[in-house]
mmCIF file of C-alpha atoms and ligand atoms in Angstrom:
data_model
loop_
_atom_site.group_PDB
_atom_site.id
_atom_site.type_symbol
_atom_site.label_atom_id
_atom_site.label_comp_id
_atom_site.label_asym_id
_atom_site.label_seq_id
_atom_site.Cartn_x
_atom_site.Cartn_y
_atom_site.Cartn_z
ATOM 1 C CA MET A 631 22.599 21.478 -14.641
ATOM 2 C CA SER A 632 23.569 24.382 -12.409
ATOM 3 C CA THR A 633 24.812 23.267 -9.000
ATOM 4 C CA SER A 634 23.058 26.196 -7.367
ATOM 5 C CA GLU A 635 19.525 25.239 -8.383
ATOM 6 C CA LEU A 636 17.460 22.106 -7.958
ATOM 7 C CA PRO A 637 16.278 20.448 -11.189
ATOM 8 C CA ASP A 638 12.711 19.950 -9.870
ATOM 9 C CA ASP A 639 10.483 20.461 -6.860
ATOM 10 C CA HIS A 640 10.752 16.869 -5.635
ATOM 11 C CA PHE A 641 11.208 16.258 -1.936
ATOM 12 C CA ARG A 642 14.279 14.143 -1.104
ATOM 13 C CA PRO A 643 14.530 12.819 2.423
ATOM 14 C CA THR A 644 17.782 11.020 3.268
ATOM 15 C CA TYR A 645 18.151 7.599 4.897
ATOM 16 C CA GLU A 646 19.321 9.310 8.098
ATOM 17 C CA GLU A 647 16.339 11.684 8.253
ATOM 18 C CA ILE A 648 13.900 8.829 7.681
ATOM 19 C CA HIS A 649 15.616 6.687 10.320
ATOM 20 C CA VAL A 650 15.365 9.487 12.905
ATOM 21 C CA GLN A 651 11.703 10.170 12.065
ATOM 22 C CA ILE A 652 10.835 6.483 12.366
ATOM 23 C CA GLY A 653 12.609 6.322 15.743
ATOM 24 C CA GLU A 654 10.628 9.328 17.008
ATOM 25 C CA ALA A 655 7.325 7.946 15.731
ATOM 26 C CA ALA A 656 8.146 4.568 17.345
ATOM 27 C CA GLN A 657 7.890 6.142 20.806
ATOM 28 C CA ARG A 658 4.349 7.366 20.101
ATOM 29 C CA ILE A 659 3.397 4.061 18.476
ATOM 30 C CA LYS A 660 4.723 2.106 21.473
ATOM 31 C CA ASN A 661 2.898 4.298 24.003
ATOM 32 C CA ASP A 662 -0.454 4.524 22.218
ATOM 33 C CA PHE A 663 -0.674 1.190 20.410
ATOM 34 C CA ASP A 664 2.114 -1.254 21.313
ATOM 35 C CA PRO A 665 1.971 -3.411 18.150
ATOM 36 C CA ASP A 666 2.347 -7.204 18.270
ATOM 37 C CA LEU A 667 3.106 -7.462 14.587
ATOM 38 C CA MET A 668 3.401 -5.412 11.427
ATOM 39 C CA VAL A 669 1.882 -5.907 7.993
ATOM 40 C CA ALA A 670 4.160 -4.118 5.539
ATOM 41 C CA ILE A 671 2.729 -3.005 2.206
ATOM 42 C CA GLY A 672 5.299 -3.815 -0.461
ATOM 43 C CA GLY A 673 7.507 -2.509 -1.829
ATOM 44 C CA GLY A 674 7.484 0.948 -0.168
ATOM 45 C CA GLY A 675 6.556 -0.261 3.320
ATOM 46 C CA PHE A 676 9.316 -2.870 3.603
ATOM 47 C CA TYR A 677 12.231 -0.607 4.509
ATOM 48 C CA PRO A 678 10.232 1.546 7.010
ATOM 49 C CA ALA A 679 8.825 -1.612 8.675
ATOM 50 C CA ARG A 680 12.297 -3.087 9.048
ATOM 51 C CA VAL A 681 13.681 0.096 10.619
ATOM 52 C CA LEU A 682 10.619 0.448 12.868
ATOM 53 C CA ARG A 683 11.114 -3.106 14.118
ATOM 54 C CA THR A 684 14.464 -2.064 15.577
ATOM 55 C CA PHE A 685 12.644 0.415 17.849
ATOM 56 C CA LEU A 686 9.633 -1.756 18.739
ATOM 57 C CA LYS A 687 11.192 -4.764 20.417
ATOM 58 C CA LYS A 688 8.975 -6.429 23.055
ATOM 59 C CA PRO A 689 9.878 -8.529 26.107
ATOM 60 C CA SER A 690 9.918 -12.206 25.164
ATOM 61 C CA ALA A 691 6.863 -14.202 26.344
ATOM 62 C CA LEU A 692 9.202 -17.066 27.262
ATOM 63 C CA ASP A 693 11.900 -14.983 28.968
ATOM 64 C CA PRO A 694 10.747 -11.405 29.715
ATOM 65 C CA SER A 695 14.328 -10.349 30.501
ATOM 66 C CA LYS A 696 15.056 -10.629 26.757
ATOM 67 C CA LEU A 697 13.751 -8.302 24.064
ATOM 68 C CA ARG A 698 12.420 -9.864 20.876
ATOM 69 C CA ASN A 699 11.693 -8.447 17.455
ATOM 70 C CA ILE A 700 8.034 -8.325 16.464
ATOM 71 C CA PRO A 701 7.127 -10.225 13.266
ATOM 72 C CA ILE A 702 6.659 -8.512 9.902
ATOM 73 C CA GLN A 703 4.142 -9.970 7.453
ATOM 74 C CA ALA A 704 4.098 -8.723 3.869
ATOM 75 C CA ILE A 705 1.363 -7.880 1.413
ATOM 76 C CA GLY A 706 1.871 -6.511 -2.104
ATOM 77 C CA LEU A 707 -0.429 -3.866 -3.547
ATOM 78 C CA SER A 708 -0.268 -1.886 -6.758
ATOM 79 C CA LEU A 709 -2.244 1.206 -7.572
ATOM 80 C CA TYR A 710 -3.155 0.934 -11.241
ATOM 81 C CA GLU A 711 -2.942 4.270 -12.980
ATOM 82 C CA GLU A 712 -4.929 3.197 -15.999
ATOM 83 C CA VAL A 713 -7.183 0.203 -16.099
ATOM 84 C CA SER A 714 -8.961 -0.354 -19.411
ATOM 85 C CA GLY A 715 -12.706 0.208 -19.209
ATOM 86 C CA THR A 716 -12.534 2.512 -16.197
ATOM 87 C CA SER A 717 -14.028 5.972 -16.310
ATOM 88 C CA GLU A 718 -11.845 9.034 -15.740
ATOM 89 C CA GLY A 719 -12.973 9.291 -12.108
ATOM 90 C CA GLN A 720 -11.744 5.770 -11.427
ATOM 91 C CA ILE A 721 -8.291 6.154 -12.940
ATOM 92 C CA GLY A 722 -5.678 5.503 -10.294
ATOM 93 C CA ASN A 723 -8.402 4.137 -8.047
ATOM 94 C CA GLU A 724 -7.882 0.467 -8.752
ATOM 95 C CA VAL A 725 -5.798 -1.399 -6.193
ATOM 96 C CA VAL A 726 -4.466 -4.752 -7.347
ATOM 97 C CA ARG A 727 -3.174 -7.437 -4.980
ATOM 98 C CA THR A 728 0.176 -8.858 -5.978
ATOM 99 C CA GLN A 729 0.666 -10.699 -2.685
ATOM 100 C CA TRP A 730 -1.661 -11.444 0.250
ATOM 101 C CA LEU A 731 -1.781 -13.285 3.560
ATOM 102 C CA ASP A 732 -3.044 -16.864 3.482
ATOM 103 C CA ALA A 733 -5.865 -17.994 5.789
ATOM 104 C CA LYS A 734 -3.487 -19.553 8.348
ATOM 105 C CA THR A 735 -1.411 -16.391 8.537
ATOM 106 C CA VAL A 736 -4.588 -14.447 9.348
ATOM 107 C CA SER A 737 -6.188 -16.902 11.792
ATOM 108 C CA GLY A 738 -3.048 -18.377 13.376
ATOM 109 C CA LYS A 739 -4.980 -21.686 13.377
ATOM 110 C CA GLY A 740 -2.803 -24.687 13.957
ATOM 111 C CA VAL A 741 -0.523 -22.692 16.256
ATOM 112 C CA LYS A 742 -1.169 -24.138 19.696
ATOM 113 C CA GLY A 743 0.023 -22.939 23.096
ATOM 114 C CA LYS A 744 3.016 -20.678 23.395
ATOM 115 C CA ILE A 745 4.421 -19.833 20.015
ATOM 116 C CA GLU A 746 8.051 -20.731 19.542
ATOM 117 C CA GLU A 747 9.275 -17.198 19.178
ATOM 118 C CA GLY A 748 10.842 -16.248 15.909
ATOM 119 C CA LYS A 749 9.254 -19.274 14.206
ATOM 120 C CA ASP A 750 5.619 -18.261 13.751
ATOM 121 C CA ALA A 751 3.787 -14.984 14.057
ATOM 122 C CA GLY A 752 0.656 -16.814 15.274
ATOM 123 C CA GLY A 753 -1.925 -14.969 13.180
ATOM 124 C CA LEU A 754 -3.571 -11.572 13.373
ATOM 125 C CA LEU A 755 -6.471 -12.481 15.671
ATOM 126 C CA GLY A 756 -6.303 -10.910 19.116
ATOM 127 C CA LYS A 757 -3.291 -8.820 18.115
ATOM 128 C CA ASN A 758 -2.420 -5.166 17.711
ATOM 129 C CA VAL A 759 -1.645 -5.073 13.999
ATOM 130 C CA LEU A 760 0.326 -2.161 12.554
ATOM 131 C CA ILE A 761 -0.048 -1.633 8.788
ATOM 132 C CA VAL A 762 3.068 0.076 7.389
ATOM 133 C CA ASP A 763 3.625 1.987 4.152
ATOM 134 C CA GLU A 764 6.061 4.703 3.120
ATOM 135 C CA VAL A 765 3.592 7.408 2.059
ATOM 136 C CA ASP A 766 -0.094 8.235 2.359
ATOM 137 C CA ASP A 767 -0.898 10.097 -0.835
ATOM 138 C CA SER A 768 -4.552 9.692 -1.953
ATOM 139 C CA ARG A 769 -5.117 7.114 0.854
ATOM 140 C CA THR A 770 -6.569 4.652 -1.680
ATOM 141 C CA THR A 771 -3.992 1.957 -0.895
ATOM 142 C CA LEU A 772 -4.312 2.289 2.879
ATOM 143 C CA GLN A 773 -8.098 2.185 2.715
ATOM 144 C CA TYR A 774 -7.909 -0.980 0.624
ATOM 145 C CA ALA A 775 -5.313 -2.668 2.870
ATOM 146 C CA TYR A 776 -7.214 -1.875 6.064
ATOM 147 C CA ASN A 777 -10.648 -2.885 4.721
ATOM 148 C CA GLU A 778 -9.401 -6.155 3.264
ATOM 149 C CA LEU A 779 -7.398 -7.156 6.354
ATOM 150 C CA LEU A 780 -10.403 -6.265 8.513
ATOM 151 C CA LYS A 781 -12.630 -8.452 6.316
ATOM 152 C CA ASP A 782 -10.192 -11.374 6.655
ATOM 153 C CA VAL A 783 -9.976 -10.947 10.430
ATOM 154 C CA ARG A 784 -13.758 -10.729 10.820
ATOM 155 C CA SER A 785 -14.294 -13.847 8.744
ATOM 156 C CA ALA A 786 -11.581 -15.769 10.698
ATOM 157 C CA ILE A 787 -13.206 -14.722 14.000
ATOM 158 C CA SER A 788 -16.648 -15.788 12.828
ATOM 159 C CA ALA A 789 -15.255 -19.280 12.102
ATOM 160 C CA LEU A 790 -14.104 -19.715 15.741
ATOM 161 C CA SER A 791 -16.101 -21.639 18.331
ATOM 162 C CA GLU A 792 -17.924 -19.622 21.007
ATOM 163 C CA GLU A 793 -15.318 -20.764 23.541
ATOM 164 C CA GLU A 794 -12.430 -19.639 21.336
ATOM 165 C CA LYS A 795 -14.133 -16.277 20.790
ATOM 166 C CA LYS A 796 -14.537 -15.813 24.541
ATOM 167 C CA ASP A 797 -10.797 -16.287 25.121
ATOM 168 C CA LEU A 798 -9.735 -14.003 22.282
ATOM 169 C CA ALA A 799 -8.389 -10.509 23.004
ATOM 170 C CA PRO A 800 -9.697 -7.714 20.715
ATOM 171 C CA THR A 801 -7.931 -7.308 17.370
ATOM 172 C CA ARG A 802 -6.812 -3.737 16.751
ATOM 173 C CA PHE A 803 -5.426 -2.046 13.674
ATOM 174 C CA ALA A 804 -3.195 1.000 13.355
ATOM 175 C CA ILE A 805 -1.397 2.584 10.445
ATOM 176 C CA PHE A 806 2.101 3.982 10.198
ATOM 177 C CA VAL A 807 3.425 5.927 7.225
ATOM 178 C CA VAL A 808 6.731 7.759 7.044
ATOM 179 C CA HIS A 809 5.047 10.671 5.261
ATOM 180 C CA ASN A 810 1.462 11.858 5.101
ATOM 181 C CA LYS A 811 0.766 14.307 2.280
ATOM 182 C CA ASN A 812 -1.404 17.238 3.299
ATOM 183 C CA LYS A 813 -4.061 17.017 0.632
ATOM 184 C CA GLU A 814 -7.625 16.008 0.091
ATOM 185 C CA LYS A 815 -7.806 12.215 0.342
ATOM 186 C CA ARG A 816 -9.744 9.939 -1.934
ATOM 187 C CA GLY A 817 -9.639 7.030 0.512
ATOM 188 C CA THR A 818 -11.148 7.130 3.995
ATOM 189 C CA LEU A 819 -10.208 5.468 7.256
ATOM 190 C CA PRO A 820 -12.261 5.367 10.473
ATOM 191 C CA MET A 821 -9.727 7.270 12.583
ATOM 192 C CA LEU A 822 -9.460 7.191 16.358
ATOM 193 C CA PRO A 823 -8.567 10.556 17.909
ATOM 194 C CA ASP A 824 -4.874 10.906 18.874
ATOM 195 C CA GLY A 825 -4.100 9.682 22.378
ATOM 196 C CA LEU A 826 -7.545 8.083 22.975
ATOM 197 C CA PRO A 827 -7.220 5.689 25.960
ATOM 198 C CA LYS A 828 -7.631 2.019 24.974
ATOM 199 C CA GLU A 829 -10.589 1.664 27.374
ATOM 200 C CA GLN A 830 -12.557 4.139 25.255
ATOM 201 C CA GLU A 831 -12.220 2.167 22.025
ATOM 202 C CA GLU A 832 -15.348 0.549 20.660
ATOM 203 C CA ILE A 833 -14.968 -3.199 20.119
ATOM 204 C CA GLN A 834 -17.465 -4.962 17.845
ATOM 205 C CA ASN A 835 -17.404 -8.765 17.486
ATOM 206 C CA GLY A 836 -13.825 -8.860 18.771
ATOM 207 C CA VAL A 837 -12.441 -6.084 16.555
ATOM 208 C CA CYS A 838 -11.828 -2.399 17.283
ATOM 209 C CA THR A 839 -14.125 -0.360 15.027
ATOM 210 C CA ALA A 840 -11.532 2.330 14.200
ATOM 211 C CA VAL A 841 -7.796 2.725 13.598
ATOM 212 C CA ARG A 842 -4.980 4.688 15.160
ATOM 213 C CA TYR A 843 -2.937 6.665 12.664
ATOM 214 C CA PHE A 844 0.730 7.615 12.968
ATOM 215 C CA ALA A 845 2.848 9.583 10.476
ATOM 216 C CA GLY A 846 6.571 10.282 10.779
ATOM 217 C CA ALA A 847 6.012 13.695 9.163
ATOM 218 C CA GLU A 848 3.376 15.739 7.372
ATOM 219 C CA ILE A 849 4.547 16.952 3.953
ATOM 220 C CA ASP A 850 3.219 19.121 1.140
ATOM 221 C CA ASP A 851 1.600 17.529 -1.875
ATOM 222 C CA VAL A 852 4.849 17.067 -3.817
ATOM 223 C CA TRP A 853 6.536 13.985 -5.250
ATOM 224 C CA CYS A 854 8.801 12.360 -2.685
ATOM 225 C CA CYS A 855 11.931 10.539 -3.916
ATOM 226 C CA TYR A 856 12.837 7.832 -1.416
ATOM 227 C CA PRO A 857 16.521 6.919 -1.070
ATOM 228 C CA TRP A 858 15.818 3.199 -1.569
ATOM 229 C CA GLU A 859 14.386 3.947 -5.032
ATOM 230 C CA GLU A 860 17.546 5.655 -6.234
ATOM 231 C CA THR A 861 20.324 4.014 -8.184
ATOM 232 C CA ASP A 862 22.611 6.988 -7.459
ATOM 233 C CA ILE A 863 22.365 7.600 -3.714
ATOM 234 C CA ILE A 864 25.271 10.066 -3.750
ATOM 235 C CA GLU A 865 23.380 12.277 -6.215
ATOM 236 C CA HIS A 866 20.202 11.892 -4.132
ATOM 237 C CA ASN A 867 22.060 13.111 -1.025
ATOM 238 C CA ARG A 868 23.666 15.951 -2.989
ATOM 239 C CA LEU A 869 20.281 17.177 -4.213
ATOM 240 C CA ALA A 870 18.798 16.786 -0.706
ATOM 241 C CA ALA A 871 21.613 18.935 0.756
ATOM 242 C CA LEU A 872 21.247 21.478 -2.058
ATOM 243 C CA ALA A 873 17.506 21.832 -1.363
ATOM 244 C CA LYS A 874 18.280 22.587 2.292
ATOM 245 C CA GLU A 875 20.926 25.130 1.304
ATOM 246 C CA ILE A 876 18.481 26.934 -1.012
ATOM 247 C CA LYS A 877 15.770 26.918 1.673
ATOM 248 C CA ALA A 878 18.177 28.326 4.278
ATOM 249 C CA ARG A 879 19.363 31.019 1.828
ATOM 250 C CA GLN A 880 15.755 31.987 1.050
ATOM 251 C CA ALA A 881 14.900 32.122 4.774
ATOM 252 C CA SER A 882 17.877 34.404 5.499
ATOM 253 C CA THR A 883 16.946 36.851 2.710
ATOM 254 C CA ASN A 884 13.265 37.022 3.805
HETATM 255 P P1 5GP B 105 -2.056 6.294 -2.427
HETATM 256 O O1 5GP B 105 -2.856 5.037 -2.542
HETATM 257 O O2 5GP B 105 -2.025 6.829 -1.008
HETATM 258 O O3 5GP B 105 -2.456 7.324 -3.439
HETATM 259 O O4 5GP B 105 -0.585 5.964 -2.835
HETATM 260 C C1 5GP B 105 0.047 4.898 -2.326
HETATM 261 C C2 5GP B 105 1.261 4.487 -3.097
HETATM 262 O O5 5GP B 105 1.610 5.349 -4.212
HETATM 263 C C3 5GP B 105 2.429 4.548 -2.161
HETATM 264 O O6 5GP B 105 2.548 3.354 -1.430
HETATM 265 C C4 5GP B 105 3.571 4.781 -3.119
HETATM 266 O O7 5GP B 105 4.040 3.553 -3.606
HETATM 267 C C5 5GP B 105 3.000 5.580 -4.258
HETATM 268 N N1 5GP B 105 3.278 7.014 -4.044
HETATM 269 C C6 5GP B 105 2.372 7.997 -3.809
HETATM 270 N N2 5GP B 105 2.985 9.193 -3.668
HETATM 271 C C7 5GP B 105 4.315 8.963 -3.782
HETATM 272 C C8 5GP B 105 5.488 9.802 -3.709
HETATM 273 O O8 5GP B 105 5.440 11.032 -3.494
HETATM 274 N N3 5GP B 105 6.674 9.200 -3.894
HETATM 275 C C9 5GP B 105 6.788 7.870 -4.147
HETATM 276 N N4 5GP B 105 8.004 7.384 -4.312
HETATM 277 N N5 5GP B 105 5.717 7.041 -4.208
HETATM 278 C C10 5GP B 105 4.487 7.584 -4.025
#
């Protein structure tokens, strides 16, 4: 392979670039949403969620002078490219759960009084829940994750007594992806406009009816190679630097 040309048109962000983008997005997420916990979609959402946690510490409920990490829950989803018996239009449309939250993790039932911090996330009910993935491509996975978590939250709320419901803060959802691809989406999400004040959100049966959406960066519809997927990170960084060099050269000749 020539060292002057890239072998493909893949986009290769580096660990450092992703870290910086997550840190910048964290400021917006903190101001507009202030998450209490994250639900990371595995495997791609695990690394971004872990980095994001570093920027989203909250004052401890027990000792507000100390900052605490917010909990990360994990779900596993797979987008099946070919499922036998599906029509062409459905190919790549089938999301399969490989891991999900159990009922207690959703409801927080059995967790009484102040939670011993670091020991239990205390459920999703009444929380600001940030769903995290690495990339929003067709949006199929995000639509599935949001709809299914919403269903679980609604059913856990409906099982509460009237008194418990009265004391419960609204449950809100938001989404963070490192990259959003600029393309027509197959999946849909009920999006809140950027910067909408919390007082203007619509709450129905204890749950906000729409989601806030945050992306570290908007990218073209190209394949993105994430550094954590690479076995040869040195080569990944070399190709990432080469792509920048070529872009800079092209910009200077235009
Ligand atoms: P979607 O449901 O939005 O079409 O795709 C979601 C999943 O497909 C992502 O969580 C990711 O695992 C995978 N995916 C989609 N586009 C890319 C990409 O450009 N690079 C990588 N590495 N994975 C992708």
